[in-house]
Coordinates of C-alpha atoms in Angstrom, one line a residue:
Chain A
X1 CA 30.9 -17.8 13.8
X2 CA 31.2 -14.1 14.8
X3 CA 27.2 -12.4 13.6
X4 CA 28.6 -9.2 15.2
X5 CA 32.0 -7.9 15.7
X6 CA 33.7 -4.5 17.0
X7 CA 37.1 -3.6 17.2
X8 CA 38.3 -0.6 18.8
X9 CA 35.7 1.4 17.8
X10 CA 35.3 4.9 19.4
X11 CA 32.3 7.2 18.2
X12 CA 32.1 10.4 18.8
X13 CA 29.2 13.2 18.2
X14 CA 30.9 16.2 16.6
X15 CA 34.1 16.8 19.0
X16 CA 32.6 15.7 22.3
X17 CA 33.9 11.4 22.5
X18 CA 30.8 9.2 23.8
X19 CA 32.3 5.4 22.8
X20 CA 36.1 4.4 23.5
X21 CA 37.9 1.6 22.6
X22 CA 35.0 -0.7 22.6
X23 CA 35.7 -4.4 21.3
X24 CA 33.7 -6.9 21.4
X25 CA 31.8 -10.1 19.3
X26 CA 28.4 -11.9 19.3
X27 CA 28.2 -15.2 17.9
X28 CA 25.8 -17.2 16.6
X29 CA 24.4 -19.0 19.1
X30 CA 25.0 -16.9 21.7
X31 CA 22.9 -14.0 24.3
X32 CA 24.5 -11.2 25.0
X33 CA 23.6 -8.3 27.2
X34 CA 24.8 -4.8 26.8
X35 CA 24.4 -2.6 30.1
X36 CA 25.0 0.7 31.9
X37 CA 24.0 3.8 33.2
X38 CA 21.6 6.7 31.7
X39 CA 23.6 7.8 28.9
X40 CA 26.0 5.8 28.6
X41 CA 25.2 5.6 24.9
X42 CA 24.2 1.9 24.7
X43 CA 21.4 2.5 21.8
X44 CA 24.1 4.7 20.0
X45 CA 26.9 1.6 19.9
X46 CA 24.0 -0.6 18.4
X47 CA 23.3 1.8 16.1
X48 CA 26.9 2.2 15.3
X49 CA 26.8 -1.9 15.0
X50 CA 23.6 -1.6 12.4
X51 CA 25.4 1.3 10.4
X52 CA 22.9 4.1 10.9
X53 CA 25.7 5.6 12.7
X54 CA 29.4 6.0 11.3
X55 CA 32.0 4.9 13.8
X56 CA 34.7 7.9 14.3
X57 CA 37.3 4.9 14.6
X58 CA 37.6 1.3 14.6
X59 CA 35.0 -0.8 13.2
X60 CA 31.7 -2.8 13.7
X61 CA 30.3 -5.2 10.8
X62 CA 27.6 -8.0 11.3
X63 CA 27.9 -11.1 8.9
X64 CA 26.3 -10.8 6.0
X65 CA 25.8 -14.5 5.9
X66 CA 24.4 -16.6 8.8
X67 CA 25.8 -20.2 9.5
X68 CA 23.8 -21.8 6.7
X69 CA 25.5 -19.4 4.1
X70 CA 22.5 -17.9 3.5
X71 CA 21.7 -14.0 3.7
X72 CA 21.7 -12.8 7.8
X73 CA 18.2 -11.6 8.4
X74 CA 18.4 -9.1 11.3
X75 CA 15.3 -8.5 13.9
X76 CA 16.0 -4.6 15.5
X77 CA 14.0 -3.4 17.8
X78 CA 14.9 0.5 18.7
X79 CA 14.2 2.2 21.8
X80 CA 10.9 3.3 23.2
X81 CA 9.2 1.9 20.2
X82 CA 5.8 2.6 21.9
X83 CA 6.0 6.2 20.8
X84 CA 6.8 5.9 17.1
X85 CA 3.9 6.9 14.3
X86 CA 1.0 6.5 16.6
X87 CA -1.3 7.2 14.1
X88 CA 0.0 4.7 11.7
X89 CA -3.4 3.0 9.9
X90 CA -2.8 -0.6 10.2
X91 CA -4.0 -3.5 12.2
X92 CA -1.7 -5.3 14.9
X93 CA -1.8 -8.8 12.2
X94 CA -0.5 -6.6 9.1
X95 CA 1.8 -5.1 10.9
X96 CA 3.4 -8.5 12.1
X97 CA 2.8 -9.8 8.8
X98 CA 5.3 -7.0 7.5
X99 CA 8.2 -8.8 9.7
X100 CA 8.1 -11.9 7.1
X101 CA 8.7 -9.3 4.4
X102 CA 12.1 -9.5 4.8
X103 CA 12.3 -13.0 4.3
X104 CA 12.1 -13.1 0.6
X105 CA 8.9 -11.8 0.4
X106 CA 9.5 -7.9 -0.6
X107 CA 7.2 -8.9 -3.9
X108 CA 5.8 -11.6 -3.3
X109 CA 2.5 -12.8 -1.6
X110 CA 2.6 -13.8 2.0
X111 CA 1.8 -17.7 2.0
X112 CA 1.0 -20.5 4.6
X113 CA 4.3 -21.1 6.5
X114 CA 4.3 -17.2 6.7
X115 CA 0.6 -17.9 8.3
X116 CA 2.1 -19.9 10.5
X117 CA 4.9 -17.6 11.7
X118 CA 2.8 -14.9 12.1
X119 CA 0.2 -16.8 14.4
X120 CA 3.0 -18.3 16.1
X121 CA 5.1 -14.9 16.9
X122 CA 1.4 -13.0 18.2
X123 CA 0.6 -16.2 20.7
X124 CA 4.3 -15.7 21.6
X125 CA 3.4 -12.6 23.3
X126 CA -0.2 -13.6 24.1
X127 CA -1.5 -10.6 20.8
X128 CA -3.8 -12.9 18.6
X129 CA -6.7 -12.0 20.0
X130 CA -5.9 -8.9 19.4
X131 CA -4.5 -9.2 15.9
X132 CA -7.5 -6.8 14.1
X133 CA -7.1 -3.9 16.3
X134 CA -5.4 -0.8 15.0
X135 CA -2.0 -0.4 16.2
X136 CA -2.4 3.2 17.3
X137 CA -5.4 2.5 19.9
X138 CA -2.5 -0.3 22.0
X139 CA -1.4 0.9 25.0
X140 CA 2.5 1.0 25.2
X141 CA 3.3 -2.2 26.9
X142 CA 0.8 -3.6 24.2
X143 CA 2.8 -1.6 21.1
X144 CA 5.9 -2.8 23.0
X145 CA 4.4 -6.9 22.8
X146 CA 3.4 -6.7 18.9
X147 CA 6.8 -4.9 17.9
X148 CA 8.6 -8.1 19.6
X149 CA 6.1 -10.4 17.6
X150 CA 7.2 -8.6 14.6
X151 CA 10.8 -9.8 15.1
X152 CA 9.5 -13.0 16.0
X153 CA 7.6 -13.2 13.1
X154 CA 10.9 -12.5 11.1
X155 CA 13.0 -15.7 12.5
X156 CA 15.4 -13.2 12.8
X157 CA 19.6 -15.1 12.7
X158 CA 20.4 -11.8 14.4
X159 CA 18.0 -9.9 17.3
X160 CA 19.2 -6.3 18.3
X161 CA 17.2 -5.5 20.9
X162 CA 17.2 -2.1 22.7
X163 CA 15.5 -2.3 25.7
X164 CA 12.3 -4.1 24.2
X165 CA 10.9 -5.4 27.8
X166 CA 9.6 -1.4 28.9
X167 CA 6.5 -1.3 30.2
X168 CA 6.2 -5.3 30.1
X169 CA 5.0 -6.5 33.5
X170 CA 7.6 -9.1 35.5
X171 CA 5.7 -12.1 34.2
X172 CA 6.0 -11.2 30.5
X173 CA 9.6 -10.2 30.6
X174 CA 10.6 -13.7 31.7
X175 CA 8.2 -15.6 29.3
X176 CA 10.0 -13.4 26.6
X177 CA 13.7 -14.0 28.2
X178 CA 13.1 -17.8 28.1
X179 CA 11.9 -17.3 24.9
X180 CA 15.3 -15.3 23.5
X181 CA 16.9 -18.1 25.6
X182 CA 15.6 -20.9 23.7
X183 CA 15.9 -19.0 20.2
X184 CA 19.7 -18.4 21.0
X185 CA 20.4 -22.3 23.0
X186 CA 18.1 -24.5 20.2
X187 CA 17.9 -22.8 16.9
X188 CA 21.3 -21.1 16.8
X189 CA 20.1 -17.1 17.0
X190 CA 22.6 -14.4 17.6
X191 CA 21.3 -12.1 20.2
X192 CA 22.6 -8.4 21.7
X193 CA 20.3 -6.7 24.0
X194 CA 20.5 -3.5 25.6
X195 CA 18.6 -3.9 28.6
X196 CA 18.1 -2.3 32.5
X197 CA 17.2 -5.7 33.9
X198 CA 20.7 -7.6 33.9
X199 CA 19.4 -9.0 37.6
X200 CA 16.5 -10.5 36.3
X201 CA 18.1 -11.6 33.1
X202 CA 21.5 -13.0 34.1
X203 CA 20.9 -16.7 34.5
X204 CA 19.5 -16.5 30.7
X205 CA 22.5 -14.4 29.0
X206 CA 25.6 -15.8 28.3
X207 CA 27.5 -13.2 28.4
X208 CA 27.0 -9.6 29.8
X209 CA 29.0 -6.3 28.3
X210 CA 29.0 -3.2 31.0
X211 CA 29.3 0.0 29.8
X212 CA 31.4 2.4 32.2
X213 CA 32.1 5.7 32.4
X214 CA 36.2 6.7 31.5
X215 CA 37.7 7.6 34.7
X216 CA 40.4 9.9 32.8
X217 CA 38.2 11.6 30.1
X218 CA 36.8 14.8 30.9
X219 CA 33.6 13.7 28.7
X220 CA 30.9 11.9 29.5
X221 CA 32.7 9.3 27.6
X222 CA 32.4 5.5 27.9
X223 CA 34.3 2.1 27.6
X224 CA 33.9 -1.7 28.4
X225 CA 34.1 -3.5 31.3
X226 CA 33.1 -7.1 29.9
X227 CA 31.7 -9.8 32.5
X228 CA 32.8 -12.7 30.4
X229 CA 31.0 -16.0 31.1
X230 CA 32.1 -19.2 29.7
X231 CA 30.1 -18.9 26.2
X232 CA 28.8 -22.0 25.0
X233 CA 30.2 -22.3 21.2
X234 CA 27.1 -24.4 19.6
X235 CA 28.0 -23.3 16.1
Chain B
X1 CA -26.1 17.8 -16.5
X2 CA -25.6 20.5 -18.8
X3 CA -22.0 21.5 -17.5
X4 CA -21.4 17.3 -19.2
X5 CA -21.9 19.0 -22.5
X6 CA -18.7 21.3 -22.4
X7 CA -15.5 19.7 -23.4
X8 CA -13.9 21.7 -20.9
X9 CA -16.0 20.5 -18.2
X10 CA -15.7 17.0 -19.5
X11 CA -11.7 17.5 -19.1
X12 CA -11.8 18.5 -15.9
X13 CA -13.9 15.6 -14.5
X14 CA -11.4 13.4 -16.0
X15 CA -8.9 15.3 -14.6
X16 CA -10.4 15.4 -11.3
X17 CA -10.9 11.7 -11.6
X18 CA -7.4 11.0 -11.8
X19 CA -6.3 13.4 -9.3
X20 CA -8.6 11.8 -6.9
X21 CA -6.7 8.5 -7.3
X22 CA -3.2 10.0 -7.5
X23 CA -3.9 12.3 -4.4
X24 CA -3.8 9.5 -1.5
X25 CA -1.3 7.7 -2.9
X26 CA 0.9 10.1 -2.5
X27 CA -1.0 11.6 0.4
X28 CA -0.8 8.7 2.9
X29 CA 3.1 8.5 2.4
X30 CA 3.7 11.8 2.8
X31 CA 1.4 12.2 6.3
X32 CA 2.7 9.2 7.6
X33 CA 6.6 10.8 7.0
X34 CA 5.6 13.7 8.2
X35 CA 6.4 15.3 5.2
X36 CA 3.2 17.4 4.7
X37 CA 4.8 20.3 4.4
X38 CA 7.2 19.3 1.9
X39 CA 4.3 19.2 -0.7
X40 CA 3.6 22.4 0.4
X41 CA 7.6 23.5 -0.4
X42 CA 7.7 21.7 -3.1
X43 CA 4.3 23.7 -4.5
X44 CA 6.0 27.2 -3.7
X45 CA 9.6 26.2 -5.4
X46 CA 7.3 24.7 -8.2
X47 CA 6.4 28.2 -9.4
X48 CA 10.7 29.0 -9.7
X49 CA 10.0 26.6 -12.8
X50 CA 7.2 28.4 -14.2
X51 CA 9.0 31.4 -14.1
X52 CA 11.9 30.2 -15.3
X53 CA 9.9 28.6 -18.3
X54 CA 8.7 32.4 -19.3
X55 CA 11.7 33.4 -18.8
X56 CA 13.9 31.4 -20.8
X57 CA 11.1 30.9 -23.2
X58 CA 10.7 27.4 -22.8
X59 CA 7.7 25.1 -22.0
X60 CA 7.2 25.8 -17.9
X61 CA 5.5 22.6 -17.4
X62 CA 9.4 20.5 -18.9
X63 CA 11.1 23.5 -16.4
X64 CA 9.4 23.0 -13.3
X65 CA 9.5 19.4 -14.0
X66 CA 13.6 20.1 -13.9
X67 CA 13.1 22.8 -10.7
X68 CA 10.6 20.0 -8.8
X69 CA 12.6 17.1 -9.1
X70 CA 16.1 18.9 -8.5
X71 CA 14.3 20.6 -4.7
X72 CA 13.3 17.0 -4.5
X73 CA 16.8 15.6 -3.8
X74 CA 17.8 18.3 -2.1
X75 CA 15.2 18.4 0.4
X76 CA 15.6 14.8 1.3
X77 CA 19.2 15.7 1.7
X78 CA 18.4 18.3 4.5
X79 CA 15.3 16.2 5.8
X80 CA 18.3 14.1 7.2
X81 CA 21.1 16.4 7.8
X82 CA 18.8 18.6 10.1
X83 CA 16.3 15.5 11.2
X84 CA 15.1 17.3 14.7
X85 CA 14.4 20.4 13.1
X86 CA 13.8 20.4 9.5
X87 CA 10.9 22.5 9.0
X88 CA 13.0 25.1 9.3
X89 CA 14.9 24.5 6.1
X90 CA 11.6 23.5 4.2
X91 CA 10.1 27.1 5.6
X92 CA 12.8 28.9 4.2
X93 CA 12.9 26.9 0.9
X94 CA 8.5 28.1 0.6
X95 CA 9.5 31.3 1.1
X96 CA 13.1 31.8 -0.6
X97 CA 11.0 29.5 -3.9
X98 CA 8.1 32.0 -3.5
X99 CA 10.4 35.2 -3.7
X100 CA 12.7 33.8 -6.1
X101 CA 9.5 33.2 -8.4
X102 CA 8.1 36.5 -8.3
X103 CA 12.0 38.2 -8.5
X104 CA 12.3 36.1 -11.7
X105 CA 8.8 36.7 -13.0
X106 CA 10.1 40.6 -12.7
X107 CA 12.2 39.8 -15.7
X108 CA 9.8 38.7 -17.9
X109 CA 8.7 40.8 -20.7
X110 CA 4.8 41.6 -20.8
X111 CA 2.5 41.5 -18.2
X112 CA 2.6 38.0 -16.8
X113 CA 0.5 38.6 -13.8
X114 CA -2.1 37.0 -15.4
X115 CA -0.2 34.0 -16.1
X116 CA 1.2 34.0 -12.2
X117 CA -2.1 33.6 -11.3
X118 CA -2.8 30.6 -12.8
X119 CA -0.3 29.2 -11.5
X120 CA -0.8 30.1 -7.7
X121 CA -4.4 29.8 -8.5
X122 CA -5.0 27.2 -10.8
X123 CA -7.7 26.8 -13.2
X124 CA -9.0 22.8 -13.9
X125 CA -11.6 24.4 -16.2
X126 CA -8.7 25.6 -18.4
X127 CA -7.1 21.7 -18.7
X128 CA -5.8 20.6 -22.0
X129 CA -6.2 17.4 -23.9
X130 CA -2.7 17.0 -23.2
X131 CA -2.5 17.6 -19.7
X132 CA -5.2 15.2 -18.9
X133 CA -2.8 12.7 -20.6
X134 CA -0.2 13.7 -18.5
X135 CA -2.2 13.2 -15.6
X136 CA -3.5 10.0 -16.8
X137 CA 0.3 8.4 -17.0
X138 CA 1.0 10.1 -14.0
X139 CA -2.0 8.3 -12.4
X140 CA -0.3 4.7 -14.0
X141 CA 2.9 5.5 -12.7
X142 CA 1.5 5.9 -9.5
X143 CA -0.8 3.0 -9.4
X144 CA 1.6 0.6 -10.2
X145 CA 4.5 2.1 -8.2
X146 CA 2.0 1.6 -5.2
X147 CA 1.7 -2.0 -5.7
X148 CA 4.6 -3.2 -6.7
X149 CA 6.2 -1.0 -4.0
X150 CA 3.5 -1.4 -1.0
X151 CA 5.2 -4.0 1.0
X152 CA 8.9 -1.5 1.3
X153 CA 6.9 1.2 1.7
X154 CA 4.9 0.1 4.4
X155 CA 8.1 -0.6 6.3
X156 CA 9.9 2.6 5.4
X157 CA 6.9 4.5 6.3
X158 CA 6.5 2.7 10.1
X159 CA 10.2 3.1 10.8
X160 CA 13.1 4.1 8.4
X161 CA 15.2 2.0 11.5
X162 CA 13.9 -0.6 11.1
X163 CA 13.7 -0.5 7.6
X164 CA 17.2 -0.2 7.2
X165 CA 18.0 -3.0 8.9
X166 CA 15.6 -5.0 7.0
X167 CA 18.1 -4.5 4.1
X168 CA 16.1 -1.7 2.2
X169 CA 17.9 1.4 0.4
X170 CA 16.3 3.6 3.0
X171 CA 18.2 6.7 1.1
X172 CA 17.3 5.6 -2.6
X173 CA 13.4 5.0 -2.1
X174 CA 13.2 8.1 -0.1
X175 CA 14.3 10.2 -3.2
X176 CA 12.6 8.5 -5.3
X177 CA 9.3 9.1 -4.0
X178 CA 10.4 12.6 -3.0
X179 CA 10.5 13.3 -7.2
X180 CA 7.1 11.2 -7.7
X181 CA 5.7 13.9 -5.6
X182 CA 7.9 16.3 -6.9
X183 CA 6.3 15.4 -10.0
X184 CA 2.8 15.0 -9.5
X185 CA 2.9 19.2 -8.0
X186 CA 4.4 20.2 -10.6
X187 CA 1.5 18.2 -13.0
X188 CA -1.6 18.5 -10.8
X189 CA 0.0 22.6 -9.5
X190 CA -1.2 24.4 -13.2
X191 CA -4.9 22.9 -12.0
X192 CA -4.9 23.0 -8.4
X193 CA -2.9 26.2 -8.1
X194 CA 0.6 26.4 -6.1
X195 CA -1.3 27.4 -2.9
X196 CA -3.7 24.2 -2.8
X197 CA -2.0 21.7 -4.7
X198 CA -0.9 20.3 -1.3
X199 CA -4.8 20.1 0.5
X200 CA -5.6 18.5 -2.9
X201 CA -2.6 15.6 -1.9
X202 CA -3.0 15.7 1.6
X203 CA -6.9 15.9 2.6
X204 CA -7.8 12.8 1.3
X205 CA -5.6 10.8 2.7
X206 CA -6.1 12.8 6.1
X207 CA -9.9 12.0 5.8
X208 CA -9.5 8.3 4.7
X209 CA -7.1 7.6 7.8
X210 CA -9.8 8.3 10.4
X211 CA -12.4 6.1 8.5
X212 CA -10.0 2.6 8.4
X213 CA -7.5 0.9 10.6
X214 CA -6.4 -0.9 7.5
X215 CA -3.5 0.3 6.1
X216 CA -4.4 -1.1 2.1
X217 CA -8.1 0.3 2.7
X218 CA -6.9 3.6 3.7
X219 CA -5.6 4.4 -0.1
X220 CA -9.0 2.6 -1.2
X221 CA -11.3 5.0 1.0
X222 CA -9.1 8.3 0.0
X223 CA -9.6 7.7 -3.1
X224 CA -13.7 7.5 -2.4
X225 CA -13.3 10.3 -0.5
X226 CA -11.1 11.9 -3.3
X227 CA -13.7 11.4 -6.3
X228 CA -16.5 12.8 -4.2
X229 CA -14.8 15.6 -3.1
X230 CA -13.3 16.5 -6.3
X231 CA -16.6 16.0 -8.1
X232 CA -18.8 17.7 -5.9
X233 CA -16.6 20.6 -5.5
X234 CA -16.2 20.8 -9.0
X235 CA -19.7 21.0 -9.5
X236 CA -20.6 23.3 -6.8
X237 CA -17.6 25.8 -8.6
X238 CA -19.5 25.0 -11.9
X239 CA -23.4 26.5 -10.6
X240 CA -21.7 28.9 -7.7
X241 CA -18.9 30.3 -10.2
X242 CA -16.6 29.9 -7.6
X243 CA -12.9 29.1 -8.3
X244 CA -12.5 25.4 -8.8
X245 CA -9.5 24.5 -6.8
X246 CA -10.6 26.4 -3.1
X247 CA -13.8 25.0 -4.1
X248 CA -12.8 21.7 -4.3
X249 CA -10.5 22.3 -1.1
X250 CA -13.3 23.8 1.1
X251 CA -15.2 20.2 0.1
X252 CA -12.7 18.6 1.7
X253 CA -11.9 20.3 5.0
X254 CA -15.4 20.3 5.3
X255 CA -15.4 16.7 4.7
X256 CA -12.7 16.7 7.1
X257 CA -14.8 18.3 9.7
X258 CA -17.7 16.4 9.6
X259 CA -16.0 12.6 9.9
X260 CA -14.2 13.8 12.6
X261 CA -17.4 14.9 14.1
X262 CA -18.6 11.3 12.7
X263 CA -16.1 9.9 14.6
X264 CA -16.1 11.1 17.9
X265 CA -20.0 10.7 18.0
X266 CA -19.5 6.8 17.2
X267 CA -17.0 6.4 19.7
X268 CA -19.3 8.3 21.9
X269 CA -22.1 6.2 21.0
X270 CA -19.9 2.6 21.6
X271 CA -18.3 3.8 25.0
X272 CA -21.9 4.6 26.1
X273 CA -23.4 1.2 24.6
X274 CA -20.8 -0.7 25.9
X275 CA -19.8 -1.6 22.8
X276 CA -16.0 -3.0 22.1

């Protein structure tokens, strides 16, 4: 079952083309990695994939159910999310907490599986000790660690990740590959990060998506060059 | 106590009262959106509504509601057309509502300087019955909003990214809350005065935020910090026969001052004690 899928999409920022002919799907089930230079406007196709961008052609829709049928809960995390709202007054916990408010839970009180979650997605990144400190006084690989319990928290079907390891040490970043690894192999989760590391992170992906520049546009305009793996079709 | 003993007074403690719960409310949302200066705009264009209330001999309070609410929509309209620059269009929105005001308030038969005044000015002491009932279903409206809303507003307010993703109507509860502010200046703006209304939203809130890492205790200590300063400057404008509203504003910046002070002296104090 396709969570994400482009076709032919191009984007461009007012007449100056950035994204050609870019086609491509995520399944459920399956890690994907999306690479490529500086610039080579990686964070603006996933922003054209979560629609706070408008495609100039072609298309790119995520599911809107996941494979139980039920409503697709997406986990994004954007780029250089340690610099956003520094002084935002809340602790690390609340903060996580607010990742199960998508799950239903818009109006309603948080309860004990949601207690659970919450515990589970700070120990996930070693936090919960630090779950009553104020987000603003984290340094940025610490900010970087809570936002990615905050998806955790979520139980996200879908994780769009843009670059979420910066700043993590090399230790951290593979605890937290296996642990996309094992969300995408075991429990069926769709997964499409933009990332620097595709070294490090090959043997986890399935599947890794380069971004390369267009020999035969004068812009600094990019396309696909797709590395495809033999994707394991779980669901 | 004697100042107790004048209805007028008594009005403008109640009013006060419920301004000091409204204010960080609205406050928090609007720091943490970085949409201070839109209260600001919005106080300016506010007076557009007074004057064309005079002018078209209507009730200015229903015509600034109209002026508010309209500048409301459009500024979250140009809040994301122009996202990495726009103060500029809410500075020339102050000042093109400010000139507009005064152009239109040229038009108006009879000296209405006077009247001007109290609007840029404000004057708590001269508070109906019925705008203290105003304020008080403002004050509802804004409590309840706040909790039945909390939990999308938290999220919008972290990261509208995010928040759209999450499946909230980013666009929709932006605007919405643009005209609950919209509102509340053009309520609170004939007390406060057009040129403080915004310190009045914003101070609290400011003050509170240094004080708690909690994001639910913030509102709860502005609005601790909003009675005392409200009261207190109140007061002090009562024996000093100072005008209310800078009154009340000087309380708080000086409030401002001294928990900042507060602040980096306990910080000081830990760091040297060793203390986590």
């Amino acid at each position: 079952m396709h969570y994400i899928e482009v076709e032919n999409l191009s984007f461009r920022y007012e007449d100056e083309p950035v994204l050609q002919n870019i086609d491509f799907t995520v399944d459920a089930g399956e890690f994907v990695i999306l690479t490529g230079e500086n610039g080579a406007a990686k964070s603006t196709l996933l922003r054209n994939i979560l629609g706070l961008l408008k495609p100039s052609t072609g298309f790119a829709k995520i599911s809107p159910v996941n494979v139980r049928n039920e409503k697709l809960a997406i986990g994004y995390i954007p780029q250089q999310v340690a610099s956003y709202n520094a002084g935002f007054p809340s602790t690390v916990l609340e903060l996580v907490q607010s990742g199960r408010y998508q799950r239903g839970k818009w109006f309603k009180r948080l309860d004990k599986e949601d207690d659970v979650h919450v515990k589970r997605a700070l120990d996930s990144v070693g936090m919960w000790d630090q779950r009553n400190k104020k987000v603003g006084d984290l340094s940025g690989g610490q900010k970087q660690r809570i936002s990615l319990a905050r998806i955790f928290a979520t139980d996200p079907d879908l994780f769009v990740l843009d670059e979420p390891t910066t700043g993590m040490d090399i230790e951290s970043r593979t605890q937290f590959y296996e642990l996309l690894k094992h969300n995408s192999e075991f429990h069926g989760k769709g997964i499409l990060m933009v990332t620097h590391d595709h070294e490090d992170i090959k043997q986890y992906a399935d599947r890794h998506i380069h971004l390369v520049r267009k020999e035969d546009s004068p812009w600094r305009c990019f396309s696909m060059d797709s590395c495809k793996e033999p994707s394991k079709p779980h669901y | 106590m004697e100042m107790f003993f004048y209805g007028f007074m008594q009005r403008a403690f109640q009013a006060s009262l419920l301004i000091a719960i409204i204010a960080p409310i609205l406050g928090l949302f609007l720091i943490l959106r970085r949409q201070s200066l839109m209260a600001d705009t919005l106080s300016h264009v506010s007076l557009v509504g007074i004057a064309l209330g005079f002018l078209l001999n209507l009730n200015p309070t229903f015509t600034t509601l109209i002026v508010v609410m309209v500048v409301a929509v459009i500024l979250e309209y140009l809040r994301i057309e122009f996202k990495s620059y726009s103060e500029v269009s809410l500075a020339i929105l102050m000042s093109g509502g400010l000139a507009l005001a005064l152009v239109l308030m040229s038009f108006v038969d009879g000296g209405t300087n006077t009247s001007i005044d109290q609007f840029l000015f404000g004057s708590i002491v001269t508070i109906s019955p019925e705008q203290v009932q105003i304020l008080a279903a403002l004050c509802v409206i804004s409590v309840v909003m706040y909790f039945v809303f909390r939990k999308p507003m938290y999220v919008l307010t972290f990261d509208e990214d995010t928040a759209f993703t999450a499946g909230l109507p980013v666009r929709l509860m932006s605007i919405c809350f643009n005209v609950l502010v919209g509102v509340a200046i053009a309520v609170i703006m004939p007390i406060a005065g057009s040129l403080l209304v915004s310190a009045i939203l914003i101070l609290p809130a400011a003050i509170a935020m240094r004080m708690s890492k909690h994001f639910d205790y913030v509102i709860l200590v502005g609005i601790v910090i909003g009675i005392i300063g409200m009261l207190s400057g109140l007061s002090v404008s009562y024996y000093a026969g100072t005008p209310a509203g800078a009154t009340i504003a000087l309380v708080f910046i000086a409030l401002f001052v001294v928990t900042s002070i507060g602040k980096q002296a306990a910080k000081q104090f830990r760091k040297k004690n060793d203390i986590v």
